[in-house]
Tab-separated table of C-alpha atoms in Angstrom:
chain	number	residue	atom	x	y	z
W	63	MET	CA	-19.520	-21.835	-13.325
W	64	SER	CA	-16.794	-22.051	-10.743
W	65	VAL	CA	-14.681	-19.526	-8.707
W	66	ARG	CA	-11.289	-20.046	-10.518
W	67	ASP	CA	-13.393	-19.433	-13.889
W	68	LEU	CA	-13.633	-15.575	-11.699
W	69	ILE	CA	-9.339	-15.909	-11.578
W	70	PRO	CA	-8.579	-13.392	-14.040
W	71	GLN	CA	-6.108	-15.579	-16.194
W	72	ASN	CA	-2.668	-13.131	-17.598
W	73	TRP	CA	-3.664	-10.971	-13.650
W	74	THR	CA	0.492	-11.433	-13.240
W	75	GLN	CA	1.632	-9.368	-16.207
W	76	ASN	CA	-0.057	-6.484	-14.648
W	77	LEU	CA	2.763	-7.224	-11.713
W	78	PRO	CA	5.334	-4.786	-11.899
W	79	TRP	CA	7.489	-7.304	-10.471
W	80	TRP	CA	6.433	-9.811	-13.358
W	81	ARG	CA	6.868	-7.734	-16.168
W	82	GLY	CA	10.057	-9.052	-17.970
W	83	ARG	CA	9.998	-12.689	-17.260
W	84	ASN	CA	10.698	-15.745	-18.975
W	85	THR	CA	11.569	-12.813	-22.553
W	86	GLN	CA	15.312	-14.766	-23.050
W	87	PRO	CA	15.278	-17.405	-25.103
W	88	VAL	CA	15.744	-20.583	-22.949
W	89	GLU	CA	18.326	-22.231	-24.501
W	90	ALA	CA	19.258	-26.346	-24.938
W	91	THR	CA	21.375	-27.635	-22.201
W	92	PRO	CA	23.085	-31.526	-21.584
W	93	ASP	CA	24.253	-30.350	-18.832
W	94	PRO	CA	21.448	-32.315	-15.885
W	95	PHE	CA	21.977	-30.411	-13.448
W	96	VAL	CA	21.723	-27.109	-14.928
W	97	SER	CA	17.784	-28.104	-15.986
W	98	PHE	CA	17.042	-29.210	-12.572
W	99	LEU	CA	17.904	-25.628	-11.658
W	100	ARG	CA	16.164	-24.362	-14.175
W	101	GLU	CA	13.263	-26.642	-13.066
W	102	VAL	CA	13.627	-26.067	-9.593
W	103	ASP	CA	13.374	-21.861	-10.016
W	104	ARG	CA	9.845	-22.671	-11.984
W	105	LEU	CA	8.025	-24.225	-9.232
W	106	PHE	CA	9.134	-21.607	-6.596
W	107	ASP	CA	8.066	-18.889	-8.947
W	108	ASP	CA	5.070	-21.363	-9.385
W	109	PHE	CA	4.825	-21.683	-5.909
W	110	PHE	CA	4.556	-18.141	-5.693
W	111	ARG	CA	3.165	-16.733	-8.372
W	112	SER	CA	-0.257	-18.608	-6.342
W	113	PHE	CA	-0.016	-16.598	-3.372
W	114	ALA	CA	0.425	-13.856	-5.055
W	115	THR	CA	-2.626	-11.292	-4.603
W	116	ARG	CA	-2.023	-11.853	-0.411
W	117	SER	CA	1.470	-12.534	-0.294
W	118	PRO	CA	3.647	-10.452	2.365
W	119	VAL	CA	7.171	-12.323	0.190
W	120	LEU	CA	5.447	-9.091	-2.364
W	121	PRO	CA	5.922	-5.899	-0.903
W	122	GLY	CA	4.331	-3.392	-3.900
W	123	ILE	CA	0.706	-6.232	-3.775
W	124	SER	CA	-1.342	-4.378	-0.890
W	125	GLY	CA	-3.640	-5.619	1.276
W	126	TRP	CA	-2.081	-8.327	3.213
W	127	PRO	CA	-1.485	-7.141	6.852
W	128	GLY	CA	2.079	-5.406	7.686
W	129	THR	CA	1.872	-4.017	4.930
W	130	ASN	CA	1.307	-0.370	3.523
W	131	TRP	CA	-2.695	0.364	3.246
W	132	PRO	CA	-4.361	2.992	3.112
W	133	SER	CA	-1.776	4.218	0.828
W	134	VAL	CA	-1.722	7.787	1.448
W	135	GLU	CA	0.206	10.523	-0.494
W	136	ILE	CA	2.102	13.115	1.669
W	137	THR	CA	2.736	16.699	0.421
W	138	GLU	CA	4.815	20.069	2.019
W	139	THR	CA	4.877	23.256	1.930
W	140	ASP	CA	6.497	26.063	3.804
W	141	LYS	CA	3.417	27.115	5.926
W	142	ALA	CA	2.016	22.775	6.089
W	143	ILE	CA	1.862	19.152	5.467
W	144	ASN	CA	-1.017	17.278	4.025
W	145	ILE	CA	-1.525	14.023	4.382
W	146	SER	CA	-4.146	11.718	2.441
W	147	ALA	CA	-5.651	8.529	2.908
W	148	GLU	CA	-7.491	6.415	0.255
W	149	LEU	CA	-10.117	5.013	2.186
W	150	PRO	CA	-12.473	3.558	-0.019
W	151	GLY	CA	-15.257	2.211	1.360
W	152	LEU	CA	-15.640	3.742	4.894
W	153	GLU	CA	-17.236	6.479	6.517
W	154	GLU	CA	-16.645	8.667	8.890
W	155	LYS	CA	-17.572	6.870	12.238
W	156	ASP	CA	-14.773	4.318	10.269
W	157	VAL	CA	-11.847	6.041	11.024
W	158	GLU	CA	-9.406	7.382	14.072
W	159	VAL	CA	-6.931	9.437	13.392
W	160	LEU	CA	-4.631	10.901	16.121
W	161	LEU	CA	-1.605	12.609	16.964
W	162	GLU	CA	1.154	11.576	19.864
W	163	ASP	CA	5.051	11.914	20.327
W	164	GLY	CA	4.991	13.642	16.703
W	165	LEU	CA	3.430	9.886	15.098
W	166	LEU	CA	0.510	10.906	13.112
W	167	THR	CA	-2.066	7.226	13.528
W	168	LEU	CA	-4.562	6.448	11.335
W	169	ARG	CA	-7.063	3.646	12.234
W	170	GLY	CA	-10.204	2.145	11.678
W	171	GLU	CA	-11.978	-1.051	10.737
W	172	LYS	CA	-13.588	-2.335	7.271
W	173	THR	CA	-16.449	-4.767	7.506
W	174	SER	CA	-18.754	-6.817	5.303
W	175	THR	CA	-21.695	-6.082	3.900
W	176	THR	CA	-21.865	-9.600	3.109
W	177	GLU	CA	-22.836	-12.465	5.324
W	178	ASP	CA	-18.694	-15.523	4.660
W	179	SER	CA	-21.010	-18.485	4.006
W	180	ALA	CA	-22.615	-16.766	0.891
W	181	ARG	CA	-19.197	-15.602	-0.057
W	182	GLN	CA	-17.030	-18.111	-3.174
W	183	PHE	CA	-14.220	-15.856	-4.369
W	184	SER	CA	-13.136	-12.257	-2.803
W	185	GLU	CA	-10.519	-9.915	-3.272
W	186	ARG	CA	-11.335	-7.037	-1.271
W	187	VAL	CA	-9.796	-6.912	2.039
W	188	TYR	CA	-11.135	-6.731	5.177
W	189	GLY	CA	-10.357	-6.163	9.057
W	190	ARG	CA	-8.940	-2.989	10.640
W	191	PHE	CA	-5.901	-1.527	10.352
W	192	GLU	CA	-3.766	0.755	11.734
W	193	ARG	CA	-1.060	3.542	9.435
W	194	ARG	CA	1.929	5.173	11.640
W	195	ILE	CA	3.467	8.350	9.949
W	196	PRO	CA	5.805	10.024	11.612
W	197	LEU	CA	5.958	13.613	11.823
W	198	PRO	CA	9.435	16.648	11.496
W	199	ALA	CA	9.450	18.601	14.596
W	200	GLY	CA	7.447	22.117	13.979
W	201	ILE	CA	3.632	21.016	14.126
W	202	ASP	CA	1.384	23.428	15.150
W	203	GLU	CA	-0.775	19.832	17.254
W	204	VAL	CA	-3.231	22.347	17.917
W	205	ALA	CA	-4.073	23.938	14.832
W	206	VAL	CA	-4.365	19.942	12.740
W	207	GLU	CA	-7.301	19.749	10.787
W	208	ALA	CA	-8.430	16.636	9.048
W	209	ALA	CA	-11.331	15.897	6.599
W	210	PHE	CA	-12.704	13.241	4.728
W	211	ARG	CA	-15.144	12.987	1.321
W	212	ASN	CA	-15.803	10.501	-1.176
W	213	GLY	CA	-13.762	7.995	1.170
W	214	VAL	CA	-10.167	10.512	0.330
W	215	LEU	CA	-9.106	11.172	4.955
W	216	THR	CA	-7.251	14.449	4.087
W	217	VAL	CA	-5.101	15.888	6.715
W	218	THR	CA	-3.893	19.565	7.102
W	219	LEU	CA	-0.929	19.485	9.776
W	220	PRO	CA	0.194	23.629	9.745
W	221	ARG	CA	3.732	23.899	10.738
W	222	THR	CA	4.411	26.692	13.639
W	223	GLU	CA	5.795	29.886	12.677
W	224	THR	CA	9.958	29.550	14.250
W	225	ALA	CA	9.475	25.541	11.640
W	226	GLN	CA	8.098	28.111	8.779
W	227	ALA	CA	10.997	30.802	9.826
W	228	GLN	CA	13.670	27.913	9.637
W	229	VAL	CA	12.652	26.685	5.446
W	230	LYS	CA	15.194	28.074	3.545
W	231	ARG	CA	15.614	27.574	-0.292
W	232	ILE	CA	18.569	27.149	-1.752
W	233	PRO	CA	18.876	28.154	-5.842
W	234	LEU	CA	20.999	25.769	-7.426
W	235	LYS	CA	23.386	26.832	-9.963
W	236	THR	CA	24.154	25.064	-13.632
């Protein structure tokens, strides 16, 4: 078995930027310049497709340094802002949460459990990460809480009393 056998054959069909490609019938054209342009487009597509799992050019693909990893979900209520981040394969000791000047920083490192010399193919991402999330004014920095369970980090940022009083719901008219 070679490493090439481990790569999924139709993996590009699941990528959002790839769906719907080549759905238009190709019409035969006698113009050699149009044929040349199509061939150049095909070569560029093939080139970037080979790097799709690790390309900074494709923003929807995570795992490349500089992309938005870890994935976060932010919910907001009148009383607090809740941020949860998926950190699979990490433990509490591998994660650091900082709050400074209205900026929440999630920082950590995911280390490999096997030696690189034994690995022939890997889709996993290892290394240091840092995600900075700007926060609105009115956060009670003393009462911030963080919990880490089952690979999910949850940070609760309560609002100050004055910030809670400033929230006003505006009814919609139809």
